[in-house]
JSON list of C-alpha atoms and ligand atoms in Angstrom, two decimals:
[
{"chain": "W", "resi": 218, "resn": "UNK", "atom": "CA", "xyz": [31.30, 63.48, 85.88]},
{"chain": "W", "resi": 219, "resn": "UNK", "atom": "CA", "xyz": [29.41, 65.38, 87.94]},
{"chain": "W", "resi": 220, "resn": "UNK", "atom": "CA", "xyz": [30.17, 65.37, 91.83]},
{"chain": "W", "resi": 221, "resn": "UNK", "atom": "CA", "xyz": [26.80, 66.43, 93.40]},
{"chain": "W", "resi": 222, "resn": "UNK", "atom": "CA", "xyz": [26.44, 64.63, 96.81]},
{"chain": "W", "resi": 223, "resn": "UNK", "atom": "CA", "xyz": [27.35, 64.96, 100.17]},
{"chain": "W", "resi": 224, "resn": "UNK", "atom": "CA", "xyz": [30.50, 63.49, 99.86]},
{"chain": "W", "resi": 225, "resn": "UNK", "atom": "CA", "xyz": [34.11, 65.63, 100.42]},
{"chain": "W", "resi": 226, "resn": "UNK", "atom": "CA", "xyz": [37.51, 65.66, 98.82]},
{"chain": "W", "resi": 227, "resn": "UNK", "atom": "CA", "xyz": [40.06, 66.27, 101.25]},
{"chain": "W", "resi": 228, "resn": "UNK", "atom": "CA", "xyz": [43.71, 67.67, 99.45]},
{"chain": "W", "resi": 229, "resn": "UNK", "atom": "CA", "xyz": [46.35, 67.08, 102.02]},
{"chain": "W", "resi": 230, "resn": "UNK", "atom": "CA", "xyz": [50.10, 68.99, 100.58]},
{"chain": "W", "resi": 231, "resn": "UNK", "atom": "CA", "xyz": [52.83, 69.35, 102.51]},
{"chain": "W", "resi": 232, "resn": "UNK", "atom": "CA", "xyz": [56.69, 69.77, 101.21]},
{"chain": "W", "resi": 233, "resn": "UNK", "atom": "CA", "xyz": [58.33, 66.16, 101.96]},
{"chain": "W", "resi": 234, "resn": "UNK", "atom": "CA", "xyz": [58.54, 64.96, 105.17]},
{"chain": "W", "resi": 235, "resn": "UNK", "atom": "CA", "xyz": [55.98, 66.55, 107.29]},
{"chain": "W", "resi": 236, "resn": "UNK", "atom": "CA", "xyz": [53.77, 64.13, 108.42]},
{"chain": "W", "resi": 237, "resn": "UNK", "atom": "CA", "xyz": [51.05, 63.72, 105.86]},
{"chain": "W", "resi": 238, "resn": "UNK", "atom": "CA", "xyz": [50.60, 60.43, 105.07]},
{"chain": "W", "resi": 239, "resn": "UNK", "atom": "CA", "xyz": [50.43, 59.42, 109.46]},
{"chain": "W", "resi": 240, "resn": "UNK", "atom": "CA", "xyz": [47.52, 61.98, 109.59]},
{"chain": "W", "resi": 241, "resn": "UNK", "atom": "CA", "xyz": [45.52, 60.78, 106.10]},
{"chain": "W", "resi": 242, "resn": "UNK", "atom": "CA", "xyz": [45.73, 57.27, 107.84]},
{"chain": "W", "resi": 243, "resn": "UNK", "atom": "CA", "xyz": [44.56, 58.46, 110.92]},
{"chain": "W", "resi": 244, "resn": "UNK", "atom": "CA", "xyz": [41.78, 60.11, 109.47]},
{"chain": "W", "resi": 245, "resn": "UNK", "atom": "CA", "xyz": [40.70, 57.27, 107.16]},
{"chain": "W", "resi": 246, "resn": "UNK", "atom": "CA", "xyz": [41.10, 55.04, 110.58]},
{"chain": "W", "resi": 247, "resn": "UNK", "atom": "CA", "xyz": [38.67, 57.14, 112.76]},
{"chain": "W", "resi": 248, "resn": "UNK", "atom": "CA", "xyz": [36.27, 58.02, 109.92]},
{"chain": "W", "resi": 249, "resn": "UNK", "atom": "CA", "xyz": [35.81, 54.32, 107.91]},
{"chain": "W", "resi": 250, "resn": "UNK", "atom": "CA", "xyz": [34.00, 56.94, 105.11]},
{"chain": "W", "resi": 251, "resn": "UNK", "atom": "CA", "xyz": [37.06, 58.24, 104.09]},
{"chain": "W", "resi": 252, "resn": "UNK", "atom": "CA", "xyz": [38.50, 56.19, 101.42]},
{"chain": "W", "resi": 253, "resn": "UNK", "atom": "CA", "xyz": [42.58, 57.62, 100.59]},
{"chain": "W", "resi": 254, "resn": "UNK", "atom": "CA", "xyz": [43.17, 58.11, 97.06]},
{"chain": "W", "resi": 255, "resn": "UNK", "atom": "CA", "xyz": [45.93, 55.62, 95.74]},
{"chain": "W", "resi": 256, "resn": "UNK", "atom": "CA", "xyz": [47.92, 57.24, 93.09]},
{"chain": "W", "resi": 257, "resn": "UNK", "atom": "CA", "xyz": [49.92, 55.81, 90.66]},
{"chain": "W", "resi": 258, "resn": "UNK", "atom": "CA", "xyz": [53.73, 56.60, 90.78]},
{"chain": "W", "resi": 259, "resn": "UNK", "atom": "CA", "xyz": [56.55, 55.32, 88.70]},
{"chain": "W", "resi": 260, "resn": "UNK", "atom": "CA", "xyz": [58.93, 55.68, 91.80]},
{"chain": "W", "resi": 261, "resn": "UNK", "atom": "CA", "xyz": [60.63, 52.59, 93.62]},
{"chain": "W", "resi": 262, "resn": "UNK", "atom": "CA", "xyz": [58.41, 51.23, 96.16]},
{"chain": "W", "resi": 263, "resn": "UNK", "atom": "CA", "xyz": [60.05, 51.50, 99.60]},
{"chain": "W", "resi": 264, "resn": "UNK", "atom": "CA", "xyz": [60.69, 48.05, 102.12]},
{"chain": "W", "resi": 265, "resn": "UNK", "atom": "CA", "xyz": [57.70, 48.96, 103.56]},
{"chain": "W", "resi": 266, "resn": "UNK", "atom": "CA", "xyz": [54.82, 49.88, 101.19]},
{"chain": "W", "resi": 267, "resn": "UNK", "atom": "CA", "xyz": [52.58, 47.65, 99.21]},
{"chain": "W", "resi": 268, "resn": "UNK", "atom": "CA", "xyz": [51.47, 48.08, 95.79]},
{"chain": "W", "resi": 269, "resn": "UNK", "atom": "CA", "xyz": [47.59, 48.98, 95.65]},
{"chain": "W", "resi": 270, "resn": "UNK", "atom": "CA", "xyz": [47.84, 50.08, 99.02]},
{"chain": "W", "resi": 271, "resn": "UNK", "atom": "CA", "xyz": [50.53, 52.81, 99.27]},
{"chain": "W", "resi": 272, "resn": "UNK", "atom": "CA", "xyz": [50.48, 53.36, 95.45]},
{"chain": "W", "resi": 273, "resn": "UNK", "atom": "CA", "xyz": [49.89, 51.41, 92.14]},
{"chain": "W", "resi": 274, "resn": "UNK", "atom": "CA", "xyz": [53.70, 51.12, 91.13]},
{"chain": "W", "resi": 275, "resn": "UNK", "atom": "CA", "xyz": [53.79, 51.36, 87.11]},
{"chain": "W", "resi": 276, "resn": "UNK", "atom": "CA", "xyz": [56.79, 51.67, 85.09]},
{"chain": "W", "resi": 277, "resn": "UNK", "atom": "CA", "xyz": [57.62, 55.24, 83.50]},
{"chain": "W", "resi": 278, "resn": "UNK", "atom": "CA", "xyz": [56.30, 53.92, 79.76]},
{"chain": "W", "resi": 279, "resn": "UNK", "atom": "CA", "xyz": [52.92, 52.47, 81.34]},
{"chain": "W", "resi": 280, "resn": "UNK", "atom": "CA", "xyz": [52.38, 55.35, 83.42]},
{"chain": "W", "resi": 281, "resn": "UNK", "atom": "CA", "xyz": [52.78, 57.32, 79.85]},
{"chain": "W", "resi": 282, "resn": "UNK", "atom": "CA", "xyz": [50.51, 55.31, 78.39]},
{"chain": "W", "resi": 283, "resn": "UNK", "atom": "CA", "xyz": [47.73, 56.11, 80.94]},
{"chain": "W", "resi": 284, "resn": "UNK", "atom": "CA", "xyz": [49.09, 60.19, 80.32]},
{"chain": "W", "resi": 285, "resn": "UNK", "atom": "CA", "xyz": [48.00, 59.83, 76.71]},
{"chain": "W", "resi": 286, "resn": "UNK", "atom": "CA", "xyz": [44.91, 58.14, 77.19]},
{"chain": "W", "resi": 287, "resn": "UNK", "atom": "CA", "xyz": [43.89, 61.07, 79.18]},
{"chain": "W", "resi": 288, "resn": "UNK", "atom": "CA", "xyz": [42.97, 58.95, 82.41]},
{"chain": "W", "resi": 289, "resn": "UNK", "atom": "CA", "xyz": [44.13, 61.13, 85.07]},
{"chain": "W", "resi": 290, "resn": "UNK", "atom": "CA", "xyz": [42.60, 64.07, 86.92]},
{"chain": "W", "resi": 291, "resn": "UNK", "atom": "CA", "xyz": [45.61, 65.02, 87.74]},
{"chain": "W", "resi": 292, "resn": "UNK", "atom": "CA", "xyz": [49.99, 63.96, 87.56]},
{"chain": "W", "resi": 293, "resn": "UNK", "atom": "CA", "xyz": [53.06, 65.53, 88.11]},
{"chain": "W", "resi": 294, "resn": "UNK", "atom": "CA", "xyz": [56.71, 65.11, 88.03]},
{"chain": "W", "resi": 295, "resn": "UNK", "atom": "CA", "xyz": [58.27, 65.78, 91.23]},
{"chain": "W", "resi": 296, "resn": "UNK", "atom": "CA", "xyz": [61.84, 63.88, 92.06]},
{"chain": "W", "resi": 297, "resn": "UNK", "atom": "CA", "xyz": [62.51, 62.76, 89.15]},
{"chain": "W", "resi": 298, "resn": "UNK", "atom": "CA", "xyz": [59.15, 60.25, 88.98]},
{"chain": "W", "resi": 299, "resn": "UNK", "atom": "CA", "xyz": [55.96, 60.90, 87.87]},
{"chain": "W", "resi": 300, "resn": "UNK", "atom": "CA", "xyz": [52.60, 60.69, 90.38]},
{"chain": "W", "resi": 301, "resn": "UNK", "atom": "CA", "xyz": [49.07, 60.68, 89.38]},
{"chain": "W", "resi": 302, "resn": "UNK", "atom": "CA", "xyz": [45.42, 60.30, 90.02]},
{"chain": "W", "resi": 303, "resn": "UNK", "atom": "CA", "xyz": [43.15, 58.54, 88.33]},
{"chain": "W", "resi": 304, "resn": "UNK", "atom": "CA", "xyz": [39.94, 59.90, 86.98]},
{"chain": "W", "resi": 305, "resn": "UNK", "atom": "CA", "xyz": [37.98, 56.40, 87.02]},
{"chain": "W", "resi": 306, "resn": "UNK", "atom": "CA", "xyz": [38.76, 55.76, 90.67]},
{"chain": "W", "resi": 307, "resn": "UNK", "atom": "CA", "xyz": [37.58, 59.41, 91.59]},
{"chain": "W", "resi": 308, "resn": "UNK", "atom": "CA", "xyz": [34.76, 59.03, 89.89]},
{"chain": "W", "resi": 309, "resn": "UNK", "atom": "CA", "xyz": [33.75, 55.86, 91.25]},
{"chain": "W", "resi": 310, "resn": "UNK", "atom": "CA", "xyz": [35.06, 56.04, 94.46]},
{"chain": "W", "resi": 311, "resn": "UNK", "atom": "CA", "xyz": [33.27, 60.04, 95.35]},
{"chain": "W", "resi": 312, "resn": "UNK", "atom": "CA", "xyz": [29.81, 58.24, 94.80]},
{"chain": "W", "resi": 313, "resn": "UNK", "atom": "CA", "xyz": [29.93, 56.27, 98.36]},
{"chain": "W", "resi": 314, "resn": "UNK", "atom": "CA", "xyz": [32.86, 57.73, 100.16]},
{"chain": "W", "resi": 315, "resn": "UNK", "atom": "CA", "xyz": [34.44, 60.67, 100.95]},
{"chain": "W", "resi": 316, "resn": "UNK", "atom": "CA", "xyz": [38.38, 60.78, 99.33]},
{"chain": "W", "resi": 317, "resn": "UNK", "atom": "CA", "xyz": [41.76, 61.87, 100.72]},
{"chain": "W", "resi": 318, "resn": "UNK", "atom": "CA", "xyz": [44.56, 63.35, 98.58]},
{"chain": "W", "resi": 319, "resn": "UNK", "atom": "CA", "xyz": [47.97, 62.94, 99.39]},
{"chain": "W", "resi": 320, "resn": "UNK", "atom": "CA", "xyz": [49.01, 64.86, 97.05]},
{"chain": "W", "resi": 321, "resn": "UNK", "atom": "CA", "xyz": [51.52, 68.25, 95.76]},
{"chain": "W", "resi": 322, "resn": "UNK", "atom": "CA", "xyz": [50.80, 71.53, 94.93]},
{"chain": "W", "resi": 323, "resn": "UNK", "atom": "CA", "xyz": [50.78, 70.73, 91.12]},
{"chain": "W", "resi": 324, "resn": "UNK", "atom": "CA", "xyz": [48.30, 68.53, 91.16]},
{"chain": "W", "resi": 325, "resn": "UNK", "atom": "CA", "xyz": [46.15, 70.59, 93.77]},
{"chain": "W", "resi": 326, "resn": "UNK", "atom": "CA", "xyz": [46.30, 73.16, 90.75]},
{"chain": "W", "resi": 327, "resn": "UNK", "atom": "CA", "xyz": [45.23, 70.99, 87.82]},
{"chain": "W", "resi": 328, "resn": "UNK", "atom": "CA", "xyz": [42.36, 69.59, 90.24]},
{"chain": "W", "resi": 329, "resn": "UNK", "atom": "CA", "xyz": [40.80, 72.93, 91.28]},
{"chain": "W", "resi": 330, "resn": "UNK", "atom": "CA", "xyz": [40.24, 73.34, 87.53]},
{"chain": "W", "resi": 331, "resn": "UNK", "atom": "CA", "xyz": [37.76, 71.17, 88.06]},
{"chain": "W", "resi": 332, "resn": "UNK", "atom": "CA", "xyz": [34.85, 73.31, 89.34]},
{"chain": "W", "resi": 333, "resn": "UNK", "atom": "CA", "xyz": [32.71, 69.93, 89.81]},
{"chain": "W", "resi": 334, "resn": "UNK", "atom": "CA", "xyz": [34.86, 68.86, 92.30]},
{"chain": "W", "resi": 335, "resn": "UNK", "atom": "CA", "xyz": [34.21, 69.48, 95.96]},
{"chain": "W", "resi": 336, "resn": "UNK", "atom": "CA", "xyz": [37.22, 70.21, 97.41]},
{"chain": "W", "resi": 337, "resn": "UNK", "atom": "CA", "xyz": [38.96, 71.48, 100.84]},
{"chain": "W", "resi": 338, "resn": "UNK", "atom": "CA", "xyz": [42.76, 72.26, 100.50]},
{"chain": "W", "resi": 339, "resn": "UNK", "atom": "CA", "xyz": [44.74, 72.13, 103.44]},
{"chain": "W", "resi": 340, "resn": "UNK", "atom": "CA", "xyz": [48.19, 72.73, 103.30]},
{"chain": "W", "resi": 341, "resn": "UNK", "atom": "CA", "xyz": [50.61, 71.62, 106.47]},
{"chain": "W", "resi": 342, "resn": "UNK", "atom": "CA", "xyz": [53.95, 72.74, 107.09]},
{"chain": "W", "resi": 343, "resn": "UNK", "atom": "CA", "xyz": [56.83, 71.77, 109.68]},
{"chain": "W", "resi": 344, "resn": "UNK", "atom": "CA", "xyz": [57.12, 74.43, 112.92]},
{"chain": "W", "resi": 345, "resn": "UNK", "atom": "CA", "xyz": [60.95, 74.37, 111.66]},
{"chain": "W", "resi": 346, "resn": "UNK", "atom": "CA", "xyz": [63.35, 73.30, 109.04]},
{"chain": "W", "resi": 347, "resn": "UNK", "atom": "CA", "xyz": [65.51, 71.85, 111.33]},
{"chain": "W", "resi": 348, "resn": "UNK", "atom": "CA", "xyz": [62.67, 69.58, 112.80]},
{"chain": "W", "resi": 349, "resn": "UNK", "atom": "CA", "xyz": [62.04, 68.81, 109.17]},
{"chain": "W", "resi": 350, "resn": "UNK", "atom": "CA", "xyz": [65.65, 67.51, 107.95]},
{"chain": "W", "resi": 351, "resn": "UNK", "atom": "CA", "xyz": [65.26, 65.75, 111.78]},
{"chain": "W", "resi": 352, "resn": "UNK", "atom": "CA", "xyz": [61.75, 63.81, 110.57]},
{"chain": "W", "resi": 353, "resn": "UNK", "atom": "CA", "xyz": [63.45, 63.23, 106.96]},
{"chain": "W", "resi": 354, "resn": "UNK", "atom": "CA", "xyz": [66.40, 61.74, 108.33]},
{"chain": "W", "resi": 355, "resn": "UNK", "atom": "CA", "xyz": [64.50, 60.17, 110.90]},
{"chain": "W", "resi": 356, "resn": "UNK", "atom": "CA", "xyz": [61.94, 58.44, 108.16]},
{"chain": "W", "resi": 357, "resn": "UNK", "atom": "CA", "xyz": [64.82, 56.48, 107.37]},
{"chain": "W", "resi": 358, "resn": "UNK", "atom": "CA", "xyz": [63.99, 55.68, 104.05]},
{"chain": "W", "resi": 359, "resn": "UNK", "atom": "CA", "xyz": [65.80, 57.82, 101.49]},
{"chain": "W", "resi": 360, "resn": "UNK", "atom": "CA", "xyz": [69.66, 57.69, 100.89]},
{"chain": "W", "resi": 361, "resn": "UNK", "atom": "CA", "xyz": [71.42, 60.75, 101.96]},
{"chain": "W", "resi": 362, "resn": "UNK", "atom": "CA", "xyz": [71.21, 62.03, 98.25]},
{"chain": "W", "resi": 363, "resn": "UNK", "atom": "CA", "xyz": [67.35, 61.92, 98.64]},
{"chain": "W", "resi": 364, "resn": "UNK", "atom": "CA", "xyz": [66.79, 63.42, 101.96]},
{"chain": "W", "resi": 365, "resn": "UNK", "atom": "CA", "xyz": [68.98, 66.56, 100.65]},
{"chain": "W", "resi": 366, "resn": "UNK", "atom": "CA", "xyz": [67.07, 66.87, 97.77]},
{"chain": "W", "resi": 367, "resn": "UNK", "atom": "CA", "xyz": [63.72, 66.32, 99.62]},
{"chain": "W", "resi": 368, "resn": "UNK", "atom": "CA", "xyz": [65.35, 69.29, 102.04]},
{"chain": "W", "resi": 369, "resn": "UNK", "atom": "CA", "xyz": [65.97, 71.46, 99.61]},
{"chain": "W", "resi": 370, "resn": "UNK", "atom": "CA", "xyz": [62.61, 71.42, 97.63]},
{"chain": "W", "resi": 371, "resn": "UNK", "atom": "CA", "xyz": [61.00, 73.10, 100.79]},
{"chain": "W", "resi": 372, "resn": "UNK", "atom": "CA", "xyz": [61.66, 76.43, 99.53]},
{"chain": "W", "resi": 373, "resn": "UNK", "atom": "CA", "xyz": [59.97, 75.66, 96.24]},
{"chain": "W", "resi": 374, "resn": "UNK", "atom": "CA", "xyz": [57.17, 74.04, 97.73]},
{"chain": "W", "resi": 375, "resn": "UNK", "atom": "CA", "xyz": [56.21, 76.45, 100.99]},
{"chain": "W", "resi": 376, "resn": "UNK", "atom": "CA", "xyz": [55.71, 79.28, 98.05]},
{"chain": "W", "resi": 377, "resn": "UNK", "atom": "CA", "xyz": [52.62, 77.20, 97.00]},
{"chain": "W", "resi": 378, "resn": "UNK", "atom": "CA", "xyz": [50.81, 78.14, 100.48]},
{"chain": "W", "resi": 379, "resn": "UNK", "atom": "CA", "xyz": [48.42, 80.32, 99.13]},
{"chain": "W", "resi": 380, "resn": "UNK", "atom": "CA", "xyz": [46.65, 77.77, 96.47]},
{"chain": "W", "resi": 381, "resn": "UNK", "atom": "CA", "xyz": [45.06, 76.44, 99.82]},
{"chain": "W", "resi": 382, "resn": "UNK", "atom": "CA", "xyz": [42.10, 76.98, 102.13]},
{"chain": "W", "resi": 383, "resn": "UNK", "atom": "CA", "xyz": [43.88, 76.24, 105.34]},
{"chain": "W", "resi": 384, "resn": "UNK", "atom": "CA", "xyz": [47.29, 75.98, 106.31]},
{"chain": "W", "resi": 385, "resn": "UNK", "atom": "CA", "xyz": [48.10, 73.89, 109.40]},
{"chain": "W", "resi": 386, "resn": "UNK", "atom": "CA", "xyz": [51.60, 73.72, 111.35]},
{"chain": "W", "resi": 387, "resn": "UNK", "atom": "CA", "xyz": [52.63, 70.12, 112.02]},
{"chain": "W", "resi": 388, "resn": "UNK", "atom": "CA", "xyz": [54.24, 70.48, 115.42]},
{"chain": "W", "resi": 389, "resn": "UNK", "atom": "CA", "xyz": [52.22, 67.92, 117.70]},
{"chain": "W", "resi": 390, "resn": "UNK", "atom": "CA", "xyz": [50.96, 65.28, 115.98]},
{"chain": "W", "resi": 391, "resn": "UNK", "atom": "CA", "xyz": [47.73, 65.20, 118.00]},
{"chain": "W", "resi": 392, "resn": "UNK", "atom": "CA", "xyz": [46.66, 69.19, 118.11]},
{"chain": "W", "resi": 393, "resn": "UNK", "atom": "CA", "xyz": [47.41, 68.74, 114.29]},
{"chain": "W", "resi": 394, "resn": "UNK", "atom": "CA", "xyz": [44.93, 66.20, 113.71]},
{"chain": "W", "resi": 395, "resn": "UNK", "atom": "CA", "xyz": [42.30, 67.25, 115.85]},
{"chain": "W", "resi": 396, "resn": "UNK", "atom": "CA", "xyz": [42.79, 70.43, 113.57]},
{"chain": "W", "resi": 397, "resn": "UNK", "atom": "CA", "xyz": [42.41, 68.78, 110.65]},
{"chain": "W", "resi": 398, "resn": "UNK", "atom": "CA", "xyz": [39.39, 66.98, 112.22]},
{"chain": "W", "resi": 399, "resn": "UNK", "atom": "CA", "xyz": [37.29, 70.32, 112.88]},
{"chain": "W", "resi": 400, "resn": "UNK", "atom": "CA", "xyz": [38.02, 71.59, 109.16]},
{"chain": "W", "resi": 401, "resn": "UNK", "atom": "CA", "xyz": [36.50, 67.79, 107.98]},
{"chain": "W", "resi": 402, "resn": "UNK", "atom": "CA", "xyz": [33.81, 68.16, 110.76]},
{"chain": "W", "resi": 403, "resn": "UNK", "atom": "CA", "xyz": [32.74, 71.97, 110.01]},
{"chain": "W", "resi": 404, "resn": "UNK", "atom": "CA", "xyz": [32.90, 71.03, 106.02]},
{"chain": "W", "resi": 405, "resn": "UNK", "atom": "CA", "xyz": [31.22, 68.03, 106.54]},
{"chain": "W", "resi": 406, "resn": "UNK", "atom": "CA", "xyz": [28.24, 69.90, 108.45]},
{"chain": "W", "resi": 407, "resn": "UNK", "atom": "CA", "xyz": [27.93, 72.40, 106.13]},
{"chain": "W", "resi": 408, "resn": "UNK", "atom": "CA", "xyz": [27.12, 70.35, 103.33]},
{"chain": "W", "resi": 409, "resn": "UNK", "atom": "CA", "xyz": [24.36, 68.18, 105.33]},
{"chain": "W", "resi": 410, "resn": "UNK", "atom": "CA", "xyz": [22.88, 70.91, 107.02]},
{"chain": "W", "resi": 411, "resn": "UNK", "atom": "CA", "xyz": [23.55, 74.04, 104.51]},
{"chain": "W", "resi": 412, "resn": "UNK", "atom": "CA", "xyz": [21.84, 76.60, 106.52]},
{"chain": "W", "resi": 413, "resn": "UNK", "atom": "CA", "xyz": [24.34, 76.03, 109.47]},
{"chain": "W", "resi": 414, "resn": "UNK", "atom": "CA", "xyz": [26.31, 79.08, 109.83]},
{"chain": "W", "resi": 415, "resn": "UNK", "atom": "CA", "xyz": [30.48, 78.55, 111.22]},
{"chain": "W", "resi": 416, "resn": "UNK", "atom": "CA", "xyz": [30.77, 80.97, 114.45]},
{"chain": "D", "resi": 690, "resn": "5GP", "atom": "P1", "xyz": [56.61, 60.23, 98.19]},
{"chain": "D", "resi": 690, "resn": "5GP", "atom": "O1", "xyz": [57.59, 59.82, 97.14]},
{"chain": "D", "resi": 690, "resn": "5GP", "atom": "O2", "xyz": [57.28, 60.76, 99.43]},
{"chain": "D", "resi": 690, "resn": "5GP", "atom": "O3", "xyz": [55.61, 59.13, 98.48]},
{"chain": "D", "resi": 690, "resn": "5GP", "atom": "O4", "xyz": [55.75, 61.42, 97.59]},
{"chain": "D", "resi": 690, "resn": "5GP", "atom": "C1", "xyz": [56.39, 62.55, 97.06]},
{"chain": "D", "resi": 690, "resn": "5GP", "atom": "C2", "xyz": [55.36, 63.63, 96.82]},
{"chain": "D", "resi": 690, "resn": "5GP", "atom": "O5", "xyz": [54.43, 63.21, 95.81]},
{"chain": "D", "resi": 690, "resn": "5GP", "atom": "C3", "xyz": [54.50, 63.96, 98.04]},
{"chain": "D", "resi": 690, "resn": "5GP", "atom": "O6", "xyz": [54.48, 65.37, 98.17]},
{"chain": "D", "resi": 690, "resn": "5GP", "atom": "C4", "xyz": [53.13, 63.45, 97.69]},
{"chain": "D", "resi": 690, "resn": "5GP", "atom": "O7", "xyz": [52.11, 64.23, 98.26]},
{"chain": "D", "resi": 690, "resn": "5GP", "atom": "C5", "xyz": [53.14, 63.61, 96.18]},
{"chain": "D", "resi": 690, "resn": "5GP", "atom": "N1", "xyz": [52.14, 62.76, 95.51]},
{"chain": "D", "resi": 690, "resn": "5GP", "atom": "C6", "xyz": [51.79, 61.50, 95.80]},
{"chain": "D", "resi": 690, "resn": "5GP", "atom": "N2", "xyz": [50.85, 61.07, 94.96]},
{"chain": "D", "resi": 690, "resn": "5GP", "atom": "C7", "xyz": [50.59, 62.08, 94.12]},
{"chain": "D", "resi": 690, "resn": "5GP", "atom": "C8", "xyz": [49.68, 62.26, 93.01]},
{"chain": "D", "resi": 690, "resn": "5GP", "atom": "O8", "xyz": [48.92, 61.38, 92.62]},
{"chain": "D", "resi": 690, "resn": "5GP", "atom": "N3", "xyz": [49.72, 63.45, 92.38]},
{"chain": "D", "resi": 690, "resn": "5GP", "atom": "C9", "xyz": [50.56, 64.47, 92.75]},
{"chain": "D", "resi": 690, "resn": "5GP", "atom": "N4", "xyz": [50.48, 65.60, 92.08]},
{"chain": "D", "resi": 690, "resn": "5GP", "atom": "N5", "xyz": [51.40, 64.35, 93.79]},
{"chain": "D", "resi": 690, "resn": "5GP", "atom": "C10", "xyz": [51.42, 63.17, 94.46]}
]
């Protein structure tokens, strides 16, 4: 399908536990246009997300299914579960909104195959590792066994930088957004107006 309006795609990565999915609900709360792309996951839903809202929570053999049917843009395996987009929903939802990924570095790959897709990568990392086993810890939703393994897949992920078009540090919440905000703002303005010219 062909994605030829004015409408953004936002790809928001980030190695576990940096503040990602705070700031794609902050942006989705000041800009109502922004609709956040609910994936489908075969992982455990935590106490305190909802299914359709956080994620569509499949099981590993429908999520499988939906693999060989060919109906997602994108998926991955990371921690042991898989996560994936949907192509419908894209599709559909791009027409009338502009979309937020929460999403890895995998599937920012398989979706800047897609040369249809309008797309600004942003890719947000902690100021330290210590403030980053702090927020994991801190999140207070992963055994012990999960926050190590979430630690220890920064290294992995933090090589990935360079797949994106902007790399942000998360170390105030606020100066972060308001970052993320001007990139939205200046891509935004570029596409309704494409003989502005960034300073
Ligand atoms: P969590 O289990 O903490 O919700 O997410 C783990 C990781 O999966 C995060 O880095 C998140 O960005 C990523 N993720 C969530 N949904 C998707 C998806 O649909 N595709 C891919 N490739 N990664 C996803």
């Amino acid at each position: 399908m062909l994605h030829d309006g004015e409408n953004i795609m936002v790809i928001l990565s980030s190695p576990s536990g940096v503040g990602k999915t705070t700031i794609t609900k902050k942006i989705q709360q000041k800009y109502p246009n922004f609709k956040i792309s609910v994936s489908h996951t075969t992982r455990i839903p935590r106490s305190n997300e909802v299914d359709g809202v956080d994620y569509h929570f499949v099981s590993k053999e429908n999520f499988k299914k939906l693999i060989d049917q060919n109906q997602f843009y994108e998926y991955a395996k990371i921690f042991e579960n898989y996560y994936g987009t949907l192509r419908k929903t894209v599709d559909e939802d791009i027409i009338s909104n502009d979309l937020i990924f929460d999403i890895d570095w995998q599937g920012t790959k398989q979706l800047s195959k897609f040369n249809n897709l309008k797309l600004i990568k942003i890719y947000l990392i902690p100021d330290s590792k210590e403030e980053l086993k702090k927020r994991l810890i801190k999140r207070d939703q992963n055994t012990k066994e999960e926050v190590d393994k979430r630690y220890k897949s920064f290294n992995e992920d933090v090589k990935h930088w360079n797949d994106y078009d902007y790399i942000i540090i998360n170390k105030n919440l606020d100066i972060c957004f308001k970052q993320i905000e001007n990139i939205i703002l200046l891509h935004k303005n570029k596409i309704i107006n494409p003989s502005h010219k960034s300073q």
